[in-house]
Structure formats: C-alpha cells, structure tokens
C-alpha cells in the first residue's frame, strides 16, 4: 500500500487549532496572526510506552499532607536568585527568553559555574553551538570548574540517556526550539515538537527532582516563540531584556509558581561576562544632568525592589499638522492620557507641541506610580523650569486630576533617602504611615494643580 504523502496544515501557536487554510484570526482563541504553516506526516500519532505513563495516585485529604521539606537552593548569583524568588526549587522547570545576543547563554553558563563551585554537577546541552564554541565562551568568562559538563545534542532521547549516565544536579537546554523527539515526525521547533519535548522534560523534572532551565527564542513582538502552552507548562518564566546600546541587562520574572511575580534582577554586561548590580538606582542615576528642565526622578517598584530612575520629557513647538507623541520606556497610551489631564484640568496647551518622553537607562516602567513624575517632567519642559534635583516624585494620577496613593510608599522613600534625596512629592494621607522616614521632607498634595504649585512656585 502506497503511503500517504505529507500534508500542509496551519496550526495556531496559542491554542493548537488546526485548519487546512490560512486564517487571519483563530476561530478558537480569537488570536490574530497566530496560525503558522506546518508540514504534518500521516504517520500514526505518537503513543507513550507503558513505562512512560505516570503512576496513578490516590486522592489524599489536603490537611493530612505535610509541606515539602525541600528548601530553595541559592545559585550564588544574588540577582538571579532574586528573580527566582530566593533560589532554585528542586524539580522546577524555568523558561528563559530574550532577544538574540542579549546574553542568555552567558547568564546560564555563569549560573552553572557558580552552582558547580558549590559541589553540584551542572550539565549544559546546546543545540546551537559546538563544544569548541562553548569552550571559547567559557574561557572569556573565566569558567574553569570540572563539574560543569557540556554536550551538543538536539535529540530528546539522547539527552535522556545523558542524564542517566552523568546524573547531573542541574540541566540547561539551549534551546527548546532546537529539540526534537525522534518518535514524532514533525520538524524541530514546530508546535508539536515544542509541546511534546517540553511535556516530557517537565515530567522528568518532577520525577527526578532535577531543576531544568530551558532557553527559548523570542519573536519579533518580544514573546517566546512557540505555543503559548509552553509558558503554562513550566513553573517559572523569565525574560532577559536590555538595549544593546546600553550595558544594563534586566532579568524580569513574568511567572513564578514558587515566589512573587514581577521581580527584577539587574546585571551589567562587561568583557568578562555579566556582573551583578546590587544598587541599580545609583547606576541609573549616575549620569543624570542636575537642574535640567524636563528631568525628574521617580520611585518605581519592580517586584519587591524599589528602583529610582530618571524620566525625561522634551516639549517643543511642532511644525507638523499633527504633533508627535513618542514614548520610550512608558506606555504611549498612558502618556496621551496624562497630556489630556494637563490640558483639561490645569489648562496647559500641548495642541501645537511635539512631545517626547524617555526613561533613562533603557528600563521600562509599567506601574501607574510614575504618572506624577511624567506630568512634572512635561510641565518642566514646557515652562523651561527645572525641578529641584533633590526632589523625588511618585503618585498615580486620575482623570479628574486627583493624585492617588500607591503601594509600598515607605520602601520608595527609604530608597530615596539612601541616595541623598531631601524632598518627596506624594499623595496626601500617608504621613502617619511614614514615621520611620525622617531624612526626607514630605510634600503632600491632592491634585495635579497643587503638585505643580509646589514644584514651580510663582516667586521662584
């Protein structure tokens, strides 16, 4: 009997929906532009052998269970441990994504080197670099540990054999998109392969207790390539970010089943590899121009860490019929909202002005606590009046022009006092909660109009 030829299907990367023709919108999950063409073999679907089927468990009353006694293992890299919530949980699967060349492989090699220095065996399996290329990278990073093992392999079955023979304590796979299961007819990197290899690796980690780190490619939109199911299967999702024109690298936690989300680790890329930045606020403010119109310092919270960053605004007369509104590091929609508040509630005219807002250092701010800082920077640039260099600003701004309180005010102020700031502009009603902050003059305000009067007094 003549075997059937392969056929072409379009598979949604978010939900796995299959169709014989391309569609702009997935009818199942309603995601746009998510269907990818794949050649599917007509061979029978892959079936697990009996030894691969998980052992059935019996239901147990929750109150009779004892909490796990396994503690987190610090990696020896404080910024990496911070992003993980304090260290690596045995049996966890961590997915690390980032742009090409941002330093993902360098980071994981350095982490494995720290772990191997503590007596653990680390196995780094690369599907993209040869052993000789990995050696060149290790020499540049100064890695000399004999407990750090490397291998070049992309077949999942061979990797499982390596684990049986070497018995490492940690495993890094670079990358999940290059792996393939020989029992599946699909090509490496396809939705079917990524889903199946990730599933088997997650099951392996839970059975053996070996922490597994998966390095993933990202799309041009910045999301990890492959089905969205991949991020749901793993325990922790980290994104390694940074602007190539800057030396800073940010390790951001997007998901963490064993710790707080939205944590942030900060690194600096040097010739000898990635160096930890223990005080990112001082680093981001080191090149700040004092007493410059349009420049303010805001206090933001990334996970549990306070970070002080400089927000810059440039307001200049426009020669275009439609003035430009551009933002780098903050949401452009939020910028338009704050400009509308200034026009409606304060009476400032931005209709014929080009507006540019930038967060110095390449960091991206997403929390509403930076609203008041953006408004102060815009007004400072429009009026050509600088904000005092020793003033720290934060607060959420509403559509009626009110300034609202934000979480962790005390932590933000303590960070500001540590870096020498003398004044803080924030929402009214929090003074009783700030008794431990004694080195800062607290300026409480309730509206945007009042905030601008405090920052730019008429007699100044």
mmCIF file of N, CA and C in Angstrom, residues 407-414 427-438 442:
data_model
loop_
_atom_site.group_PDB
_atom_site.id
_atom_site.type_symbol
_atom_site.label_atom_id
_atom_site.label_comp_id
_atom_site.label_asym_id
_atom_site.label_seq_id
_atom_site.Cartn_x
_atom_site.Cartn_y
_atom_site.Cartn_z
ATOM 1 N N UNK A 407 1.152 51.801 46.480
ATOM 2 C CA UNK A 407 1.635 50.824 47.456
ATOM 3 C C UNK A 407 3.124 51.021 47.750
ATOM 4 N N UNK A 408 3.536 50.539 48.906
ATOM 5 C CA UNK A 408 4.932 50.498 49.344
ATOM 6 C C UNK A 408 5.583 51.885 49.323
ATOM 7 N N UNK A 409 4.849 52.860 49.825
ATOM 8 C CA UNK A 409 5.380 54.228 49.869
ATOM 9 C C UNK A 409 6.633 54.322 50.730
ATOM 10 N N UNK A 410 6.604 53.650 51.873
ATOM 11 C CA UNK A 410 7.740 53.732 52.798
ATOM 12 C C UNK A 410 9.015 53.171 52.178
ATOM 13 N N UNK A 411 8.890 52.080 51.446
ATOM 14 C CA UNK A 411 10.062 51.469 50.807
ATOM 15 C C UNK A 411 10.654 52.421 49.767
ATOM 16 N N UNK A 412 9.788 53.086 49.009
ATOM 17 C CA UNK A 412 10.267 54.041 47.996
ATOM 18 C C UNK A 412 11.021 55.204 48.659
ATOM 19 N N UNK A 413 10.463 55.710 49.751
ATOM 20 C CA UNK A 413 11.097 56.848 50.412
ATOM 21 C C UNK A 413 12.424 56.465 51.053
ATOM 22 N N UNK A 414 12.497 55.269 51.610
ATOM 23 C CA UNK A 414 13.764 54.823 52.198
ATOM 24 C C UNK A 414 14.854 54.721 51.142
ATOM 25 N N UNK A 427 1.089 61.660 47.286
ATOM 26 C CA UNK A 427 -0.321 61.894 47.575
ATOM 27 C C UNK A 427 -0.553 62.102 49.063
ATOM 28 N N UNK A 428 -1.591 62.862 49.383
ATOM 29 C CA UNK A 428 -1.916 63.200 50.763
ATOM 30 C C UNK A 428 -2.510 61.994 51.492
ATOM 31 N N UNK A 429 -2.300 61.970 52.831
ATOM 32 C CA UNK A 429 -2.940 60.952 53.652
ATOM 33 C C UNK A 429 -2.049 59.802 54.060
ATOM 34 N N UNK A 430 -0.734 59.929 53.925
ATOM 35 C CA UNK A 430 0.154 58.822 54.262
ATOM 36 C C UNK A 430 1.192 59.175 55.324
ATOM 37 N N UNK A 431 1.120 60.374 55.869
ATOM 38 C CA UNK A 431 2.171 60.818 56.796
ATOM 39 C C UNK A 431 2.263 59.934 58.036
ATOM 40 N N UNK A 432 1.124 59.476 58.546
ATOM 41 C CA UNK A 432 1.145 58.652 59.753
ATOM 42 C C UNK A 432 1.821 57.299 59.529
ATOM 43 N N UNK A 433 1.889 56.861 58.259
ATOM 44 C CA UNK A 433 2.498 55.583 57.959
ATOM 45 C C UNK A 433 3.997 55.693 57.695
ATOM 46 N N UNK A 434 4.529 56.917 57.744
ATOM 47 C CA UNK A 434 5.909 57.149 57.329
ATOM 48 C C UNK A 434 6.770 57.655 58.482
ATOM 49 N N UNK A 435 6.497 57.161 59.668
ATOM 50 C CA UNK A 435 7.237 57.650 60.823
ATOM 51 C C UNK A 435 8.697 57.214 60.811
ATOM 52 N N UNK A 436 9.000 56.122 60.133
ATOM 53 C CA UNK A 436 10.386 55.648 60.095
ATOM 54 C C UNK A 436 11.244 56.432 59.111
ATOM 55 N N UNK A 437 10.607 57.233 58.245
ATOM 56 C CA UNK A 437 11.350 58.039 57.268
ATOM 57 C C UNK A 437 11.532 59.428 57.843
ATOM 58 N N UNK A 438 12.736 59.752 58.294
ATOM 59 C CA UNK A 438 12.985 61.010 58.975
ATOM 60 C C UNK A 438 13.908 61.943 58.200
ATOM 61 N N UNK A 442 8.430 65.647 53.505
ATOM 62 C CA UNK A 442 7.299 65.095 52.775
ATOM 63 C C UNK A 442 6.386 66.231 52.327
#
